[in-house]
Amino acid sequence: MGKKVVVTGVPGVGKTTVVTGALEQLMDEGITYTSINFGTFMYEVAVREKIVENRDEMRKLDRTIQKRLQKEAAAGIAAASGTMNVIIDTHSSVKTPAGYLAGLPEWVLRELMPDVIVLVETDEDQILQRRLGDESRVRDMEGARSIAEHQQFNRSLAAAYAMLTGCTVKIVRNEDFLLDRAVREMADILR
Ligand code: AMP
Ligand code: MG
């Protein structure tokens, strides 16, 4: 059976960058992972249904619709991952206008059954700066305090996910100028 690793972190913390770096390191060692982006699975359905024009609009959709897309994505990912090593890029919680939406509610966890949940974190002021510099995405502009609250809430949820599945929870800090360290730590988790 392959290893299932779920990687989470608030928008702009650099999850995708850290994961990409770690997968490159592992490739050199002959360890392969299938990389899956949860949001992309949701987005493909949402685009087909013509309910969004970019992926950042999804978190503003009615929560019933978000949950349906989430459920379909979880089923699609479970079907696609089989017995391979998989790394799933997603969110511990999604900040929606209606409040925090759990990224891995019970029905999603049952499909994914991760071995490890990774929380990629850094200081809130660094995240704020990174969002300001990212023009490829429609990042929500929020204050440092609110980003701190979001990261705190993500940890609380991760504890609940660990209780439901028996997975471990690992925190990886992705600090400014220390990407190499974050990549190394991520690669160690995947090995
Ligand atoms: P990302 O590319 O990781 O920023 O994800 C894009 C969007 O996909 C997010 O803003 C959410 O709307 C959605 N999304 C990703 N993962 C989840 C999840 N586990 N549950 C609900 N929505 C998600
Ligand atoms: Mg990303």
GROMACS .gro file of C-alpha atoms and ligand atoms in nm:
model
  215
    1MET     CA    1   0.000   0.000   0.000
    2GLY     CA    2   0.132   0.344  -0.089
    3LYS     CA    3   0.180   0.630   0.150
    4LYS     CA    4  -0.090   0.898   0.159
    5VAL     CA    5   0.032   1.240   0.256
    6VAL     CA    6  -0.200   1.540   0.282
    7VAL     CA    7  -0.032   1.879   0.266
    8THR     CA    8  -0.216   2.184   0.397
    9GLY     CA    9  -0.145   2.548   0.464
   10VAL     CA   10  -0.312   2.886   0.426
   11PRO     CA   11  -0.313   3.039   0.075
   12GLY     CA   12   0.024   3.190  -0.007
   13VAL     CA   13   0.231   2.998   0.248
   14GLY     CA   14   0.409   2.815  -0.033
   15LYS     CA   15   0.271   2.460  -0.009
   16THR     CA   16   0.302   2.395  -0.379
   17THR     CA   17   0.660   2.531  -0.389
   18VAL     CA   18   0.772   2.315  -0.097
   19VAL     CA   19   0.604   2.004  -0.237
   20THR     CA   20   0.755   2.055  -0.582
   21GLY     CA   21   1.104   2.093  -0.434
   22ALA     CA   22   1.065   1.782  -0.218
   23LEU     CA   23   0.936   1.571  -0.507
   24GLU     CA   24   1.237   1.674  -0.716
   25GLN     CA   25   1.474   1.557  -0.441
   26LEU     CA   26   1.294   1.225  -0.411
   27MET     CA   27   1.289   1.170  -0.784
   28ASP     CA   28   1.671   1.166  -0.776
   29GLU     CA   29   1.646   0.884  -0.520
   30GLY     CA   30   1.398   0.686  -0.727
   31ILE     CA   31   1.105   0.750  -0.493
   32THR     CA   32   0.795   0.849  -0.684
   33TYR     CA   33   0.478   1.017  -0.573
   34THR     CA   34   0.168   1.105  -0.764
   35SER     CA   35   0.096   1.466  -0.690
   36ILE     CA   36  -0.271   1.556  -0.663
   37ASN     CA   37  -0.419   1.901  -0.616
   38PHE     CA   38  -0.757   1.877  -0.442
   39GLY     CA   39  -0.864   2.222  -0.566
   40THR     CA   40  -0.795   2.121  -0.926
   41PHE     CA   41  -1.027   1.822  -0.896
   42MET     CA   42  -1.299   2.056  -0.764
   43TYR     CA   43  -1.222   2.318  -1.026
   44GLU     CA   44  -1.256   2.079  -1.319
   45VAL     CA   45  -1.610   1.995  -1.210
   46ALA     CA   46  -1.695   2.360  -1.139
   47VAL     CA   47  -1.572   2.470  -1.483
   48ARG     CA   48  -1.765   2.195  -1.657
   49GLU     CA   49  -2.076   2.320  -1.478
   50LYS     CA   50  -1.985   2.680  -1.569
   51ILE     CA   51  -2.022   2.803  -1.210
   52VAL     CA   52  -1.676   2.965  -1.181
   53GLU     CA   53  -1.420   3.132  -1.405
   54ASN     CA   54  -1.116   3.098  -1.181
   55ARG     CA   55  -1.023   2.867  -0.895
   56ASP     CA   56  -1.030   3.144  -0.637
   57GLU     CA   57  -1.403   3.193  -0.693
   58MET     CA   58  -1.481   2.849  -0.554
   59ARG     CA   59  -1.446   2.948  -0.189
   60LYS     CA   60  -1.713   3.215  -0.240
   61LEU     CA   61  -1.971   2.970  -0.375
   62ASP     CA   62  -2.269   2.866  -0.169
   63ARG     CA   63  -2.145   2.622   0.095
   64THR     CA   64  -2.378   2.347  -0.024
   65ILE     CA   65  -2.215   2.366  -0.366
   66GLN     CA   66  -1.864   2.377  -0.218
   67LYS     CA   67  -1.940   2.065  -0.018
   68ARG     CA   68  -2.075   1.884  -0.321
   69LEU     CA   69  -1.764   1.972  -0.524
   70GLN     CA   70  -1.550   1.865  -0.227
   71LYS     CA   71  -1.725   1.530  -0.204
   72GLU     CA   72  -1.688   1.464  -0.576
   73ALA     CA   73  -1.320   1.557  -0.560
   74ALA     CA   74  -1.259   1.321  -0.268
   75ALA     CA   75  -1.421   1.032  -0.454
   76GLY     CA   76  -1.227   1.115  -0.771
   77ILE     CA   77  -0.898   1.133  -0.584
   78ALA     CA   78  -0.961   0.804  -0.402
   79ALA     CA   79  -1.033   0.638  -0.736
   80ALA     CA   80  -0.725   0.789  -0.898
   81SER     CA   81  -0.476   0.713  -0.621
   82GLY     CA   82  -0.509   0.336  -0.582
   83THR     CA   83  -0.206   0.184  -0.414
   84MET     CA   84   0.046   0.448  -0.522
   85ASN     CA   85   0.231   0.695  -0.302
   86VAL     CA   86   0.022   1.011  -0.324
   87ILE     CA   87   0.064   1.362  -0.202
   88ILE     CA   88  -0.252   1.569  -0.186
   89ASP     CA   89  -0.220   1.947  -0.188
   90THR     CA   90  -0.523   2.091  -0.007
   91HIS     CA   91  -0.646   2.294   0.291
   92SER     CA   92  -0.711   2.211   0.656
   93SER     CA   93  -0.983   2.475   0.634
   94VAL     CA   94  -1.106   2.710   0.364
   95LYS     CA   95  -1.198   3.063   0.459
   96THR     CA   96  -1.543   3.127   0.313
   97PRO     CA   97  -1.785   3.417   0.359
   98ALA     CA   98  -1.991   3.182   0.579
   99GLY     CA   99  -1.693   3.098   0.803
  100TYR     CA  100  -1.423   2.830   0.804
  101LEU     CA  101  -1.515   2.526   0.597
  102ALA     CA  102  -1.336   2.208   0.705
  103GLY     CA  103  -1.120   2.087   0.417
  104LEU     CA  104  -1.125   1.729   0.541
  105PRO     CA  105  -1.462   1.657   0.699
  106GLU     CA  106  -1.530   1.298   0.796
  107TRP     CA  107  -1.662   1.194   0.454
  108VAL     CA  108  -1.348   1.328   0.286
  109LEU     CA  109  -1.114   1.163   0.537
  110ARG     CA  110  -1.285   0.830   0.485
  111GLU     CA  111  -1.199   0.850   0.114
  112LEU     CA  112  -0.843   0.973   0.158
  113MET     CA  113  -0.731   0.799   0.479
  114PRO     CA  114  -0.400   0.987   0.506
  115ASP     CA  115  -0.097   0.851   0.692
  116VAL     CA  116   0.027   1.201   0.763
  117ILE     CA  117  -0.119   1.551   0.753
  118VAL     CA  118   0.142   1.820   0.701
  119LEU     CA  119   0.074   2.180   0.805
  120VAL     CA  120   0.297   2.421   0.616
  121GLU     CA  121   0.321   2.738   0.823
  122THR     CA  122   0.513   3.058   0.865
  123ASP     CA  123   0.471   3.392   1.040
  124GLU     CA  124   0.157   3.580   0.939
  125ASP     CA  125   0.345   3.891   0.825
  126GLN     CA  126   0.548   3.680   0.579
  127ILE     CA  127   0.228   3.529   0.438
  128LEU     CA  128   0.081   3.875   0.398
  129GLN     CA  129   0.385   3.987   0.198
  130ARG     CA  130   0.376   3.676  -0.020
  131ARG     CA  131   0.010   3.732  -0.105
  132LEU     CA  132   0.080   4.091  -0.202
  133GLY     CA  133   0.348   3.972  -0.444
  134ASP     CA  134   0.141   3.699  -0.609
  135GLU     CA  135  -0.027   3.823  -0.924
  136SER     CA  136  -0.114   3.481  -1.061
  137ARG     CA  137  -0.392   3.433  -0.808
  138VAL     CA  138  -0.686   3.624  -0.667
  139ARG     CA  139  -0.561   3.613  -0.309
  140ASP     CA  140  -0.782   3.745  -0.032
  141MET     CA  141  -0.635   4.052   0.130
  142GLU     CA  142  -0.665   4.012   0.502
  143GLY     CA  143  -0.473   4.137   0.800
  144ALA     CA  144  -0.193   3.957   0.981
  145ARG     CA  145  -0.417   3.892   1.280
  146SER     CA  146  -0.675   3.718   1.068
  147ILE     CA  147  -0.408   3.505   0.898
  148ALA     CA  148  -0.280   3.407   1.243
  149GLU     CA  149  -0.631   3.305   1.344
  150HIS     CA  150  -0.668   3.097   1.029
  151GLN     CA  151  -0.340   2.911   1.096
  152GLN     CA  152  -0.446   2.849   1.454
  153PHE     CA  153  -0.781   2.712   1.343
  154ASN     CA  154  -0.607   2.486   1.090
  155ARG     CA  155  -0.405   2.330   1.373
  156SER     CA  156  -0.717   2.267   1.577
  157LEU     CA  157  -0.880   2.094   1.283
  158ALA     CA  158  -0.568   1.887   1.216
  159ALA     CA  159  -0.593   1.753   1.572
  160ALA     CA  160  -0.949   1.646   1.500
  161TYR     CA  161  -0.839   1.478   1.176
  162ALA     CA  162  -0.573   1.286   1.370
  163MET     CA  163  -0.839   1.167   1.615
  164LEU     CA  164  -1.062   1.045   1.333
  165THR     CA  165  -0.798   0.863   1.130
  166GLY     CA  166  -0.499   0.790   1.354
  167CYS     CA  167  -0.278   0.987   1.116
  168THR     CA  168   0.018   1.186   1.240
  169VAL     CA  169   0.037   1.564   1.213
  170LYS     CA  170   0.363   1.729   1.112
  171ILE     CA  171   0.430   2.102   1.109
  172VAL     CA  172   0.679   2.229   0.848
  173ARG     CA  173   0.784   2.591   0.869
  174ASN     CA  174   0.841   2.760   0.534
  175GLU     CA  175   1.021   3.074   0.647
  176ASP     CA  176   1.158   3.351   0.428
  177PHE     CA  177   1.502   3.261   0.286
  178LEU     CA  178   1.476   2.909   0.431
  179LEU     CA  179   1.290   2.726   0.154
  180ASP     CA  180   1.570   2.466   0.140
  181ARG     CA  181   1.503   2.367   0.497
  182ALA     CA  182   1.130   2.331   0.436
  183VAL     CA  183   1.197   2.121   0.125
  184ARG     CA  184   1.434   1.895   0.320
  185GLU     CA  185   1.180   1.846   0.598
  186MET     CA  186   0.906   1.769   0.350
  187ALA     CA  187   1.129   1.517   0.169
  188ASP     CA  188   1.198   1.344   0.504
  189ILE     CA  189   0.825   1.304   0.562
  190LEU     CA  190   0.778   1.151   0.218
  191ARG     CA  191   1.070   0.909   0.237
  192AMP     P1  192  -0.552   2.601  -0.392
  192AMP     O1  193  -0.508   2.593  -0.532
  192AMP     O2  194  -0.488   2.499  -0.303
  192AMP     O3  195  -0.546   2.739  -0.335
  192AMP     O4  196  -0.708   2.560  -0.392
  192AMP     C1  197  -0.800   2.631  -0.470
  192AMP     C2  198  -0.937   2.626  -0.409
  192AMP     O5  199  -0.984   2.491  -0.406
  192AMP     C3  200  -0.950   2.671  -0.265
  192AMP     O6  201  -0.955   2.812  -0.254
  192AMP     C4  202  -1.081   2.608  -0.225
  192AMP     O7  203  -1.190   2.682  -0.275
  192AMP     C5  204  -1.076   2.475  -0.299
  192AMP     N1  205  -1.032   2.366  -0.213
  192AMP     C6  206  -0.910   2.305  -0.213
  192AMP     N2  207  -0.907   2.204  -0.125
  192AMP     C7  208  -1.030   2.199  -0.066
  192AMP     C8  209  -1.091   2.115   0.033
  192AMP     N3  210  -1.026   2.014   0.090
  192AMP     N4  211  -1.218   2.142   0.067
  192AMP     C9  212  -1.287   2.242   0.011
  192AMP     N5  213  -1.235   2.325  -0.082
  192AMP    C10  214  -1.108   2.303  -0.121
  193MG      MG  215  -0.112   2.598  -0.422
   0.00000   0.00000   0.00000
